[in-house]
Amino acid sequence: MQSNYYELTLTLKEDFVEFIADFVANIAGDGLEIGRGQIIVRSENEVAFIQEAVEALVGTLGGTIDIEYRVEEKANEDWIANYQNSVEPIEAGKFYIYPSWYEAKEGKINIKIDPALAFGSGHHATTFSCLDAIGNYVNGSERVLDVGCGSGILGLACRKLGATVELCDTDPISVDSCEANFTLNHEEYEELWEGSANQAKGEYDIVIANIIADVLKFIVNDLKKATKTDGLLILSGILDKKENQVTEIYSDLELVERKQKGEWVTLIYRKIK
């Protein structure tokens, strides 16, 4: 084992910690730690590219998120093993999400994800609620689009239930991560692309977008266009204090169900016209 490792600390407004951490989770192959207004990335490899990727993401959002970065080199204390020991499987509705150092669970729909942290592995409230919704609304005959797929966990859940799945993410590293996780689970997708819903072809029975409220507002027309009439649109990543901003611009859809876990809201709509 190397004697030293690199530590990247991101300090930012607490409202954006979950969003940025979810993005970083698909880039960093090692452990992350989330604190109040802070994200810490630890790796035995250089971490400068992670900072560059986050800066690029913030740039695409118009620079609306202020982040301070600090890189340090520290003595290695076998934090990777400690991190792996701290990550446990989770049950979310019909699904059992587990890292490769655990065994699958009988009687559950098993999805293997080796997470960089709890995000993208079902532990975060938004992912948990989406998995629960998928278990209730996906019957197996649907064509599904997962927008902002990240680790691919939501698309994998739909595929495990028999749906045909297409996925996209604006982050190329997330696209690679998604592809790797489908391979890890011996599942196949129909299409996977770097980009967003505006590149989707045709209409889908179910469209899932677990992003953040500001992005859901920005791509509202693309999401509605991709959803077929009588189809479902599952929106998540919404802080409760921003819920009204989302419901206002999606008011032409029928709200089928609202889920809340902690401060995070998931909205399930039906496109009625």
C-alpha positions as a Markdown table, in Angstrom:
| # | Residue | x | y | z |
|---|---|---|---|---|
| 1 | Met | 0.0 | 0.0 | 0.0 |
| 2 | Gln | 1.2 | 3.5 | -0.8 |
| 3 | Ser | 2.3 | 5.5 | 2.2 |
| 4 | Asn | 0.4 | 8.6 | 1.2 |
| 5 | Tyr | -2.9 | 9.6 | -0.4 |
| 6 | Tyr | -4.5 | 12.7 | -1.8 |
| 7 | Glu | -7.4 | 14.5 | -0.3 |
| 8 | Leu | -9.7 | 16.9 | -2.1 |
| 9 | Thr | -12.0 | 19.0 | 0.0 |
| 10 | Leu | -14.9 | 20.9 | -1.6 |
| 11 | Thr | -16.6 | 23.5 | 0.5 |
| 12 | Leu | -20.0 | 24.8 | -0.8 |
| 13 | Lys | -23.5 | 25.8 | 0.2 |
| 14 | Glu | -25.2 | 23.0 | 1.9 |
| 15 | Asp | -28.2 | 23.0 | -0.5 |
| 16 | Phe | -25.9 | 21.8 | -3.3 |
| 17 | Val | -23.9 | 19.2 | -1.3 |
| 18 | Glu | -26.0 | 16.2 | -2.3 |
| 19 | Phe | -26.1 | 17.2 | -6.0 |
| 20 | Ile | -22.3 | 17.7 | -6.3 |
| 21 | Ala | -21.6 | 14.6 | -4.2 |
| 22 | Asp | -23.8 | 12.5 | -6.4 |
| 23 | Phe | -21.8 | 13.8 | -9.4 |
| 24 | Val | -18.5 | 13.2 | -7.8 |
| 25 | Ala | -19.5 | 9.7 | -6.8 |
| 26 | Asn | -19.5 | 8.6 | -10.4 |
| 27 | Ile | -16.1 | 10.1 | -11.0 |
| 28 | Ala | -14.1 | 9.0 | -7.9 |
| 29 | Gly | -13.5 | 5.3 | -7.7 |
| 30 | Asp | -12.6 | 5.6 | -4.0 |
| 31 | Gly | -14.3 | 6.8 | -0.8 |
| 32 | Leu | -16.1 | 10.0 | -0.2 |
| 33 | Glu | -17.1 | 11.7 | 3.0 |
| 34 | Ile | -20.0 | 14.2 | 3.3 |
| 35 | Gly | -20.1 | 16.8 | 6.0 |
| 36 | Arg | -22.2 | 20.0 | 6.6 |
| 37 | Gly | -21.3 | 22.1 | 3.6 |
| 38 | Gln | -18.4 | 19.9 | 2.7 |
| 39 | Ile | -17.4 | 17.0 | 0.5 |
| 40 | Ile | -14.1 | 15.2 | 1.0 |
| 41 | Val | -12.6 | 12.9 | -1.7 |
| 42 | Arg | -9.7 | 10.6 | -0.8 |
| 43 | Ser | -7.7 | 8.6 | -3.3 |
| 44 | Glu | -4.3 | 7.1 | -3.8 |
| 45 | Asn | -4.3 | 8.6 | -7.3 |
| 46 | Glu | -4.3 | 12.3 | -8.3 |
| 47 | Val | -7.5 | 14.1 | -7.7 |
| 48 | Ala | -7.0 | 17.2 | -9.8 |
| 49 | Phe | -9.2 | 15.8 | -12.6 |
| 50 | Ile | -12.1 | 15.5 | -10.1 |
| 51 | Gln | -11.9 | 19.2 | -9.4 |
| 52 | Glu | -11.7 | 20.0 | -13.1 |
| 53 | Ala | -14.8 | 17.9 | -13.8 |
| 54 | Val | -16.8 | 19.6 | -11.0 |
| 55 | Glu | -15.7 | 23.0 | -12.3 |
| 56 | Ala | -16.9 | 22.0 | -15.8 |
| 57 | Leu | -20.3 | 20.9 | -14.4 |
| 58 | Val | -20.7 | 24.2 | -12.5 |
| 59 | Gly | -19.8 | 26.0 | -15.7 |
| 60 | Thr | -22.7 | 24.2 | -17.6 |
| 61 | Leu | -25.1 | 25.4 | -14.9 |
| 62 | Gly | -24.0 | 29.0 | -15.4 |
| 63 | Gly | -21.6 | 29.2 | -12.5 |
| 64 | Thr | -24.5 | 29.3 | -10.0 |
| 65 | Ile | -22.7 | 27.1 | -7.4 |
| 66 | Asp | -19.8 | 28.6 | -5.5 |
| 67 | Ile | -17.2 | 26.0 | -4.5 |
| 68 | Glu | -13.9 | 26.3 | -2.7 |
| 69 | Tyr | -11.3 | 23.6 | -3.4 |
| 70 | Arg | -8.4 | 22.4 | -1.3 |
| 71 | Val | -6.0 | 19.5 | -2.2 |
| 72 | Glu | -3.7 | 17.9 | 0.4 |
| 73 | Glu | -1.4 | 14.9 | 0.5 |
| 74 | Lys | -1.7 | 12.9 | 3.7 |
| 75 | Ala | -0.4 | 9.7 | 5.3 |
| 76 | Asn | -2.3 | 6.6 | 4.3 |
| 77 | Glu | -4.3 | 4.9 | 7.2 |
| 78 | Asp | -6.0 | 2.2 | 5.1 |
| 79 | Trp | -9.1 | 4.4 | 4.7 |
| 80 | Ile | -10.3 | 2.4 | 1.7 |
| 81 | Ala | -10.8 | -0.8 | 3.8 |
| 82 | Asn | -12.4 | 1.3 | 6.5 |
| 83 | Tyr | -14.8 | 2.8 | 4.0 |
| 84 | Gln | -15.8 | -0.5 | 2.5 |
| 85 | Asn | -16.5 | -1.8 | 6.0 |
| 86 | Ser | -18.8 | 1.2 | 6.6 |
| 87 | Val | -21.0 | 0.6 | 3.4 |
| 88 | Glu | -23.8 | -1.9 | 4.0 |
| 89 | Pro | -26.5 | -3.2 | 1.7 |
| 90 | Ile | -29.9 | -1.6 | 1.7 |
| 91 | Glu | -33.4 | -2.7 | 0.9 |
| 92 | Ala | -35.5 | -0.2 | -1.1 |
| 93 | Gly | -38.9 | -1.6 | -1.9 |
| 94 | Lys | -38.5 | -4.8 | -3.9 |
| 95 | Phe | -34.8 | -4.2 | -4.4 |
| 96 | Tyr | -31.7 | -5.2 | -2.5 |
| 97 | Ile | -28.7 | -3.0 | -3.4 |
| 98 | Tyr | -25.4 | -4.4 | -2.3 |
| 99 | Pro | -21.7 | -4.0 | -2.9 |
| 100 | Ser | -19.6 | -6.8 | -4.3 |
| 101 | Trp | -18.1 | -7.7 | -0.9 |
| 102 | Tyr | -21.6 | -8.8 | 0.2 |
| 103 | Glu | -23.8 | -11.7 | -0.9 |
| 104 | Ala | -27.1 | -11.3 | -2.8 |
| 105 | Lys | -30.3 | -11.7 | -0.8 |
| 106 | Glu | -32.9 | -14.4 | -1.6 |
| 107 | Gly | -36.4 | -13.2 | -2.2 |
| 108 | Lys | -35.3 | -9.8 | -3.4 |
| 109 | Ile | -34.5 | -8.2 | -6.7 |
| 110 | Asn | -30.7 | -7.9 | -6.4 |
| 111 | Ile | -28.6 | -5.1 | -7.8 |
| 112 | Lys | -24.9 | -5.1 | -7.3 |
| 113 | Ile | -23.3 | -1.6 | -7.1 |
| 114 | Asp | -19.8 | -0.9 | -6.0 |
| 115 | Pro | -20.3 | 2.7 | -4.9 |
| 116 | Ala | -17.9 | 5.5 | -4.5 |
| 117 | Leu | -20.1 | 6.5 | -1.6 |
| 118 | Ala | -23.7 | 6.0 | -0.5 |
| 119 | Phe | -25.0 | 8.0 | -3.5 |
| 120 | Gly | -26.1 | 6.0 | -6.5 |
| 121 | Ser | -26.4 | 2.9 | -4.3 |
| 122 | Gly | -29.9 | 3.5 | -2.8 |
| 123 | His | -28.9 | 5.0 | 0.5 |
| 124 | His | -29.6 | 8.6 | -0.5 |
| 125 | Ala | -33.3 | 9.6 | 0.0 |
| 126 | Thr | -33.9 | 10.5 | -3.7 |
| 127 | Thr | -32.5 | 7.2 | -5.0 |
| 128 | Phe | -34.4 | 5.3 | -2.3 |
| 129 | Ser | -37.7 | 6.9 | -3.2 |
| 130 | Cys | -37.2 | 6.4 | -7.0 |
| 131 | Leu | -36.4 | 2.7 | -6.4 |
| 132 | Asp | -39.6 | 2.4 | -4.4 |
| 133 | Ala | -41.6 | 4.1 | -7.1 |
| 134 | Ile | -40.1 | 1.9 | -9.8 |
| 135 | Gly | -41.1 | -1.2 | -7.9 |
| 136 | Asn | -44.7 | 0.1 | -7.8 |
| 137 | Tyr | -45.1 | 1.4 | -11.4 |
| 138 | Val | -42.8 | -0.7 | -13.7 |
| 139 | Asn | -44.6 | -3.8 | -14.8 |
| 140 | Gly | -42.1 | -5.0 | -17.3 |
| 141 | Ser | -43.5 | -4.1 | -20.7 |
| 142 | Glu | -42.5 | -0.5 | -20.6 |
| 143 | Arg | -40.0 | 1.5 | -22.6 |
| 144 | Val | -38.1 | 3.6 | -20.0 |
| 145 | Leu | -35.8 | 6.6 | -20.2 |
| 146 | Asp | -33.4 | 7.4 | -17.3 |
| 147 | Val | -32.3 | 11.0 | -17.6 |
| 148 | Gly | -29.1 | 11.8 | -15.5 |
| 149 | Cys | -28.5 | 8.1 | -15.0 |
| 150 | Gly | -25.4 | 8.4 | -12.8 |
| 151 | Ser | -24.4 | 5.0 | -11.7 |
| 152 | Gly | -27.3 | 3.5 | -13.7 |
| 153 | Ile | -29.0 | 2.1 | -10.6 |
| 154 | Leu | -32.5 | 3.3 | -11.5 |
| 155 | Gly | -32.3 | 2.0 | -15.1 |
| 156 | Leu | -31.0 | -1.3 | -13.7 |
| 157 | Ala | -34.0 | -1.6 | -11.4 |
| 158 | Cys | -36.3 | -1.1 | -14.4 |
| 159 | Arg | -34.4 | -3.6 | -16.4 |
| 160 | Lys | -34.5 | -6.2 | -13.6 |
| 161 | Leu | -38.3 | -5.8 | -13.8 |
| 162 | Gly | -38.3 | -6.5 | -17.5 |
| 163 | Ala | -38.6 | -3.1 | -19.0 |
| 164 | Thr | -36.5 | -2.0 | -22.0 |
| 165 | Val | -34.2 | 0.8 | -20.9 |
| 166 | Glu | -32.4 | 3.8 | -22.4 |
| 167 | Leu | -30.2 | 6.1 | -20.3 |
| 168 | Cys | -28.3 | 9.3 | -20.7 |
| 169 | Asp | -26.1 | 11.6 | -18.6 |
| 170 | Thr | -24.3 | 14.8 | -19.5 |
| 171 | Asp | -21.2 | 13.6 | -17.6 |
| 172 | Pro | -19.1 | 11.1 | -19.7 |
| 173 | Ile | -17.7 | 9.5 | -16.6 |
| 174 | Ser | -21.2 | 8.8 | -15.4 |
| 175 | Val | -21.9 | 7.2 | -18.8 |
| 176 | Asp | -18.9 | 4.9 | -18.3 |
| 177 | Ser | -19.9 | 4.1 | -14.7 |
| 178 | Cys | -23.4 | 3.2 | -15.9 |
| 179 | Glu | -22.1 | 0.9 | -18.6 |
| 180 | Ala | -19.8 | -0.8 | -16.1 |
| 181 | Asn | -22.6 | -1.4 | -13.6 |
| 182 | Phe | -24.9 | -2.9 | -16.3 |
| 183 | Thr | -22.0 | -5.3 | -17.2 |
| 184 | Leu | -21.5 | -6.0 | -13.5 |
| 185 | Asn | -25.2 | -7.1 | -13.2 |
| 186 | His | -25.2 | -9.0 | -16.5 |
| 187 | Glu | -27.9 | -6.7 | -17.9 |
| 188 | Glu | -28.3 | -4.9 | -21.2 |
| 189 | Tyr | -29.7 | -1.5 | -22.2 |
| 190 | Glu | -31.1 | -0.4 | -25.5 |
| 191 | Glu | -29.3 | 2.9 | -25.7 |
| 192 | Leu | -26.8 | 4.9 | -23.6 |
| 193 | Trp | -25.6 | 8.3 | -24.5 |
| 194 | Glu | -23.7 | 11.3 | -23.3 |
| 195 | Gly | -26.3 | 14.1 | -23.3 |
| 196 | Ser | -29.8 | 14.7 | -22.1 |
| 197 | Ala | -33.5 | 14.1 | -22.9 |
| 198 | Asn | -33.4 | 16.4 | -25.9 |
| 199 | Gln | -31.5 | 13.7 | -27.8 |
| 200 | Ala | -34.1 | 11.0 | -27.0 |
| 201 | Lys | -35.9 | 9.4 | -30.0 |
| 202 | Gly | -39.6 | 8.9 | -29.8 |
| 203 | Glu | -41.7 | 8.7 | -26.7 |
| 204 | Tyr | -41.4 | 6.6 | -23.5 |
| 205 | Asp | -43.9 | 4.9 | -21.2 |
| 206 | Ile | -41.9 | 6.1 | -18.2 |
| 207 | Val | -39.3 | 8.8 | -18.0 |
| 208 | Ile | -37.2 | 9.1 | -14.8 |
| 209 | Ala | -35.2 | 12.2 | -13.9 |
| 210 | Asn | -33.5 | 12.2 | -10.5 |
| 211 | Ile | -31.5 | 15.4 | -10.8 |
| 212 | Ile | -32.1 | 18.7 | -8.9 |
| 213 | Ala | -35.0 | 21.2 | -9.1 |
| 214 | Asp | -33.1 | 23.8 | -11.1 |
| 215 | Val | -32.3 | 21.3 | -13.8 |
| 216 | Leu | -35.8 | 19.8 | -13.8 |
| 217 | Lys | -37.1 | 23.3 | -14.5 |
| 218 | Phe | -34.5 | 23.9 | -17.2 |
| 219 | Ile | -35.3 | 20.7 | -19.2 |
| 220 | Val | -39.1 | 20.6 | -18.5 |
| 221 | Asn | -40.1 | 20.7 | -22.2 |
| 222 | Asp | -37.6 | 17.9 | -23.1 |
| 223 | Leu | -38.9 | 15.7 | -20.3 |
| 224 | Lys | -42.6 | 16.3 | -21.2 |
| 225 | Lys | -41.9 | 15.7 | -24.9 |
| 226 | Ala | -40.2 | 12.4 | -24.2 |
| 227 | Thr | -43.1 | 11.1 | -22.1 |
| 228 | Lys | -46.0 | 9.6 | -24.1 |
| 229 | Thr | -49.6 | 10.4 | -23.5 |
| 230 | Asp | -50.8 | 8.4 | -20.4 |
| 231 | Gly | -47.1 | 7.8 | -19.6 |
| 232 | Leu | -45.5 | 8.5 | -16.3 |
| 233 | Leu | -42.8 | 11.0 | -15.4 |
| 234 | Ile | -40.9 | 10.4 | -12.2 |
| 235 | Leu | -39.1 | 13.5 | -10.9 |
| 236 | Ser | -36.8 | 13.5 | -7.9 |
| 237 | Gly | -33.8 | 15.3 | -6.4 |
| 238 | Ile | -36.2 | 18.0 | -5.3 |
| 239 | Leu | -35.6 | 19.8 | -2.0 |
| 240 | Asp | -38.9 | 20.4 | -0.2 |
| 241 | Lys | -38.3 | 24.1 | -0.1 |
| 242 | Lys | -38.1 | 24.1 | -4.0 |
| 243 | Glu | -41.0 | 21.8 | -4.6 |
| 244 | Asn | -43.4 | 24.7 | -5.5 |
| 245 | Gln | -41.1 | 25.8 | -8.2 |
| 246 | Val | -41.3 | 22.4 | -9.8 |
| 247 | Thr | -45.0 | 21.8 | -9.4 |
| 248 | Glu | -45.8 | 25.1 | -11.0 |
| 249 | Ile | -44.1 | 24.3 | -14.3 |
| 250 | Tyr | -45.4 | 20.7 | -14.4 |
| 251 | Ser | -49.0 | 21.7 | -13.5 |
| 252 | Asp | -50.3 | 20.6 | -16.8 |
| 253 | Leu | -49.6 | 17.0 | -15.8 |
| 254 | Glu | -51.6 | 14.9 | -13.4 |
| 255 | Leu | -49.9 | 14.4 | -10.0 |
| 256 | Val | -50.3 | 10.7 | -9.3 |
| 257 | Glu | -48.2 | 10.4 | -6.1 |
| 258 | Arg | -45.9 | 12.5 | -3.9 |
| 259 | Lys | -43.2 | 10.9 | -1.8 |
| 260 | Gln | -41.1 | 12.6 | 0.8 |
| 261 | Lys | -38.1 | 11.2 | 2.6 |
| 262 | Gly | -36.4 | 13.7 | 4.9 |
| 263 | Glu | -36.2 | 17.0 | 3.1 |
| 264 | Trp | -36.3 | 15.4 | -0.4 |
| 265 | Val | -39.4 | 15.1 | -2.5 |
| 266 | Thr | -40.2 | 12.7 | -5.4 |
| 267 | Leu | -43.1 | 13.6 | -7.7 |
| 268 | Ile | -44.8 | 11.0 | -10.0 |
| 269 | Tyr | -46.8 | 12.6 | -12.8 |
| 270 | Arg | -49.0 | 11.2 | -15.6 |
| 271 | Lys | -49.0 | 13.0 | -18.9 |
| 272 | Ile | -52.7 | 13.5 | -19.7 |
| 273 | Lys | -52.5 | 15.3 | -23.0 |
